[in-house]
Amino acid sequence: MDERVREHAELLVDWSARVEAGDDVVVSVAEDAHELGVAVAEALGERGVNVTTLYGSDEIGRAYLKGAETRADGDNAEVPEFDNDPAVDRAIFEAADAYLRIGGGRNTTASADVASSTRQVYAKARKEVREARMDTDWVSTVHPTRSLAQQAGMAYEEYQDFVYDAVLRDWESLAAEMSHMKEVLDAGSEVRIVTERDDAPDTDITMSIAGRTAVNSAASVAYDSHNLPSGEVFTAPYDTEGEAFFDVPMTIDATRVRNVHLTFEGGEVVDFSAGAGEGALAGVLDTDEGARRLGELGIGMNRGIDRFTDSILFDEKMGDTVHMAVGRAYDACLPDGKSGNDSAVHVDMITDVSEDSFMAVDGEVVQRNGTFRWEDGFEA
Amino acid sequence: MDERVREHAELLVDWSARVEAGDDVVVSVAEDAHELGVAVAEALGERGVNVTTLYGSDEIGRAYLKGAETRADGDNAEVPEFDNDPAVDRAIFEAADAYLRIGGGRNTTASADVASSTRQVYAKARKEVREARMDTDWVSTVHPTRSLAQQAGMAYEEYQDFVYDAVLRDWESLAAEMSHMKEVLDAGSEVRIVTERDDAPDTDITMSIAGRTAVNSAASVAYDSHNLPSGEVFTAPYDTEGEAFFDVPMTIDATRVRNVHLTFEGGEVVDFSAGAGEGALAGVLDTDEGARRLGELGIGMNRGIDRFTDSILFDEKMGDTVHMAVGRAYDACLPDGKSGNDSAVHVDMITDVSEDSFMAVDGEVVQRNGTFRWEDGFEA
């Protein structure tokens, strides 16, 4: 076994999930993530925890939804019906202390032929399970697979190097750096982001962050951070106004989506377009009321990630980018006991801010052309 | 997809598990059983049930146990300690209506280097989870894999044909035939089995079955039968006396075991030997008190199985064989609310009765040289 697989497993278990003896840990292993699953199981055995292993297979998920579509067809129903309180799934996440999701399937478009209406009713029905899962110490990571390498347009070994450069970092040191950005956001009331590039529509968007707490997302539940890799600072904005253009391509429900343009009025998306995949975008925005409001503003600060790979786990953390998500907000950004924007979806969209751009908090520029105020070469 | 995979899936869901809309079904998919897992998920989606998919990976199980051994070494403990009430696993099986186990790993000896003492303490700690699992409508089957083909000494396509010949049968018709054997055992008090072959030690063993109910194991929970394929009639004997020789090789805890000889006195194994793998056999018998008593007597009646393949799921069902298991008895053989022999293990051992043998119930021969009393050519 590649020594980096073991290092990844130990980082996931100890730094990210903070697993302790006696915990009940649920691990979900994707089709081609077996090797990391094995390394994680060994680490968890050493830590003295109970382990339950789920099979996170996209092909099995797709087959189940296709079967449900066949049933709906037989019943002359427009969309399948799903139980909104599946007893076993609920029991699992109510009993679990931690949930480690190891992605890495065989085909990133494995469920391309599931109707978006089916996905939507399923996502709605599974809302309570999702909430129970997010109440655990959950962490999402991926094992580098050939399918993800292909999605990134990279050779397999090249992609392995890319993943481990992003994952196997000095997280304490990055957390210290990110704390500057968190301080600015915690003290601020309004964020404005502007890009003015010749080759793309302008972005000029403002949002309120008053009363919200930013998360220093250092890839550990101890920082309210649930991705490995991470390396972003994010908060939960509201009252969004203006226009935003997202030039980084992404994949929504197995559909390639490019050049998304959103117009916000009174906190809601009132107009949208996409250069490709507009139908998938429309499906997301129509999921529920909260799907038209922002749930997240994130500032990517992981400079170990040096390129876009069409994987949101990595893309949104890349230095010199910001991202906004429509849909669900994270409770960690709200005062204790309060919840932010509610939705069955959370879809991130990314803008490159390395050039011809600035971000200002309460009128004061904090990042220009990718360089932060506390970095060398910053120009207010 | 091979059409036989879909037929296998539908047989498992409908005939075996009797799944109904609204059920909560847990499916465990082994490493190389993905294809059958996909077909089962689609069938379950069509039936309108909730599905939770576990990853039944032997390599992950082995890694967890090796991790626990490392922890024990660090603590200077002789054997690892395991929680005997793992919250998530218990919650899963308490909430599940049905449990479908799809075997088919990549290496039948995947956990060969786990100490048998570790297996024993782990099996003991997981006793309550196992009992909760057995309180569901559980069914165990396998997907034909290259690893199982190798264990059988067969080519891959040849092995696929073997599996589907055994599985895709007319189960109602076989159930009708097996009902004769069940009637004999239900009416009887004592079973005697004798083999007298020139090339092997004799078997001459008697056991009581008074008050016990035989199971017509027709591969369906509706018959208290939990294996697909099945095709055996079994009961829960006690007060065993005599000697038994098991000439069919088997694998216990990844160790090849051959030519097991057991001597019973007062219902318990008082002497044992094996031509190979005696250590693994000793490990089983030493697990707990119940591991030295018989939990099962089974009569193989599936003539779709035409050879031994070193897989107990198939071998014990083969026509012209009988098997006895040390360890746990099945509740279905006991009066309502009562339990039979209790143990953390259940290990089946098989004798070929096609020649120089007979089985008598209360002194009357019911099978001689493989031929049953109700079949042509039977000689009392």
Coordinates of C-alpha atoms in Angstrom, one line a residue, chain B residues 208-378:
Chain B
S208 CA -32.2 -37.2 19.9
I209 CA -34.7 -35.0 17.9
A210 CA -37.7 -35.6 20.1
G211 CA -39.7 -32.4 20.5
R212 CA -37.8 -30.6 17.7
T213 CA -39.3 -29.4 14.5
A214 CA -37.5 -29.9 11.2
V215 CA -37.2 -27.0 8.7
N216 CA -38.0 -27.6 5.1
S217 CA -35.4 -25.3 3.9
A218 CA -36.7 -24.1 0.5
A219 CA -34.7 -20.9 0.2
S220 CA -37.4 -18.6 1.6
V221 CA -38.1 -17.0 4.9
A222 CA -41.6 -18.3 4.4
Y223 CA -40.1 -21.8 5.1
D224 CA -37.8 -20.5 7.9
S225 CA -35.0 -20.9 5.4
H226 CA -32.4 -18.3 5.0
N227 CA -30.0 -19.4 2.3
L228 CA -30.2 -19.0 -1.4
P229 CA -29.5 -21.6 -2.7
S230 CA -30.9 -23.9 -0.1
G231 CA -32.4 -27.4 -0.5
E232 CA -31.9 -29.2 2.8
V233 CA -34.0 -30.4 5.7
F234 CA -32.5 -29.6 9.0
T235 CA -33.3 -29.9 12.7
A236 CA -31.7 -29.2 16.1
P237 CA -30.5 -32.5 17.6
Y238 CA -29.3 -33.1 21.2
D239 CA -27.8 -35.9 23.4
T240 CA -25.5 -36.9 20.6
E241 CA -23.5 -40.1 21.1
G242 CA -20.9 -41.9 19.0
E243 CA -18.4 -41.1 16.3
A244 CA -18.6 -39.2 13.1
F245 CA -16.2 -38.7 10.2
F246 CA -16.6 -35.8 7.8
D247 CA -14.9 -36.6 4.5
V248 CA -15.8 -33.4 2.7
P249 CA -13.1 -30.7 3.0
M250 CA -14.0 -27.3 4.2
T251 CA -12.5 -23.9 5.1
I252 CA -12.7 -22.6 8.7
D253 CA -11.5 -19.1 9.3
A254 CA -9.5 -19.1 6.1
T255 CA -7.8 -22.5 7.1
R256 CA -8.3 -25.6 5.0
V257 CA -9.7 -28.4 7.2
R258 CA -10.0 -32.0 6.1
N259 CA -11.1 -35.3 7.5
V260 CA -12.5 -34.2 10.7
H261 CA -13.3 -36.9 13.3
L262 CA -15.5 -36.2 16.3
T263 CA -16.3 -38.4 19.3
F264 CA -19.4 -37.5 21.3
E265 CA -20.3 -38.6 24.8
G266 CA -23.2 -37.2 26.7
G267 CA -24.0 -34.8 23.9
E268 CA -20.5 -33.2 23.8
V269 CA -17.4 -33.5 21.7
V270 CA -14.9 -35.3 24.0
D271 CA -12.3 -36.1 21.4
F272 CA -11.5 -34.7 18.0
S273 CA -8.9 -34.8 15.2
A274 CA -8.5 -33.5 11.7
G275 CA -6.2 -34.6 8.8
A276 CA -5.5 -30.9 8.2
G277 CA -6.3 -27.7 10.0
E278 CA -6.8 -29.3 13.4
G279 CA -5.8 -25.9 15.0
A280 CA -8.7 -24.1 13.3
L281 CA -11.0 -26.9 14.4
A282 CA -9.8 -26.6 18.0
G283 CA -10.3 -22.9 17.9
V284 CA -13.9 -23.4 17.0
L285 CA -14.6 -26.0 19.6
D286 CA -13.0 -23.8 22.3
T287 CA -15.1 -20.8 21.5
D288 CA -17.6 -21.5 24.3
E289 CA -19.5 -24.3 26.0
G290 CA -22.1 -24.6 23.2
A291 CA -19.4 -25.0 20.5
R292 CA -18.8 -28.6 21.6
R293 CA -22.5 -29.6 21.1
L294 CA -24.3 -30.1 17.9
G295 CA -26.6 -27.3 16.8
E296 CA -27.8 -28.8 13.6
L297 CA -28.3 -32.0 11.6
G298 CA -29.0 -31.3 8.0
I299 CA -29.9 -33.5 5.0
G300 CA -28.8 -32.2 1.6
M301 CA -31.5 -32.6 -1.1
N302 CA -30.5 -30.1 -3.8
R303 CA -29.6 -32.3 -6.8
G304 CA -28.9 -29.1 -8.8
I305 CA -25.6 -29.1 -6.9
D306 CA -23.4 -31.7 -8.6
R307 CA -20.0 -31.3 -6.9
F308 CA -18.3 -29.9 -3.8
T309 CA -16.9 -26.4 -4.3
D310 CA -15.5 -25.7 -0.8
S311 CA -18.3 -23.3 0.0
I312 CA -20.7 -24.4 2.8
L313 CA -23.6 -22.5 1.2
F314 CA -23.5 -25.0 -1.6
D315 CA -21.8 -28.1 -0.2
E316 CA -24.2 -28.7 2.6
K317 CA -27.2 -28.6 0.3
M318 CA -25.9 -31.2 -2.2
G319 CA -27.9 -34.3 -2.6
D320 CA -26.5 -37.5 -1.1
T321 CA -24.9 -35.7 1.8
V322 CA -25.7 -35.1 5.4
H323 CA -24.1 -32.4 7.6
M324 CA -23.8 -31.7 11.3
A325 CA -22.9 -28.3 12.8
V326 CA -21.3 -27.7 16.1
G327 CA -22.5 -24.5 17.8
R328 CA -25.7 -22.5 17.6
A329 CA -29.1 -24.1 16.9
Y330 CA -31.8 -22.3 14.9
D331 CA -34.8 -21.2 16.9
A332 CA -37.1 -22.4 14.1
C333 CA -36.4 -26.0 15.2
L334 CA -37.5 -25.4 18.8
P335 CA -41.0 -24.8 20.3
D336 CA -42.1 -21.2 20.1
G337 CA -40.2 -19.0 22.5
K338 CA -37.6 -21.6 23.3
S339 CA -34.0 -21.7 22.1
G340 CA -31.7 -24.6 21.4
N341 CA -27.9 -24.9 21.8
D342 CA -26.4 -21.5 22.3
S343 CA -23.0 -20.5 20.9
A344 CA -21.1 -17.7 19.1
V345 CA -20.2 -20.2 16.4
H346 CA -22.0 -22.4 13.9
V347 CA -19.7 -24.6 11.9
D348 CA -21.0 -27.2 9.5
M349 CA -19.3 -30.4 8.6
I350 CA -20.3 -32.7 5.8
T351 CA -20.3 -36.4 5.1
D352 CA -20.9 -38.0 1.7
V353 CA -23.7 -40.6 2.1
S354 CA -23.9 -41.7 -1.5
E355 CA -22.4 -45.1 -0.8
D356 CA -22.1 -47.7 2.1
S357 CA -24.3 -45.7 4.4
F358 CA -27.7 -45.4 5.9
M359 CA -29.8 -43.0 8.0
A360 CA -32.5 -44.5 10.3
V361 CA -35.1 -42.7 12.3
D362 CA -36.4 -44.6 15.3
G363 CA -34.8 -47.7 13.9
E364 CA -36.4 -47.5 10.4
V365 CA -34.1 -46.7 7.5
V366 CA -35.2 -43.6 5.6
Q367 CA -32.2 -43.2 3.3
R368 CA -29.7 -45.8 2.1
N369 CA -26.7 -45.0 -0.2
G370 CA -28.3 -41.6 -0.9
T371 CA -31.7 -42.9 -2.0
F372 CA -34.7 -41.9 0.1
R373 CA -37.5 -44.2 1.1
W374 CA -40.0 -42.4 -1.3
E375 CA -37.6 -42.7 -4.3
D376 CA -37.3 -45.4 -6.9
G377 CA -34.6 -48.0 -6.1
F378 CA -34.8 -47.6 -2.3

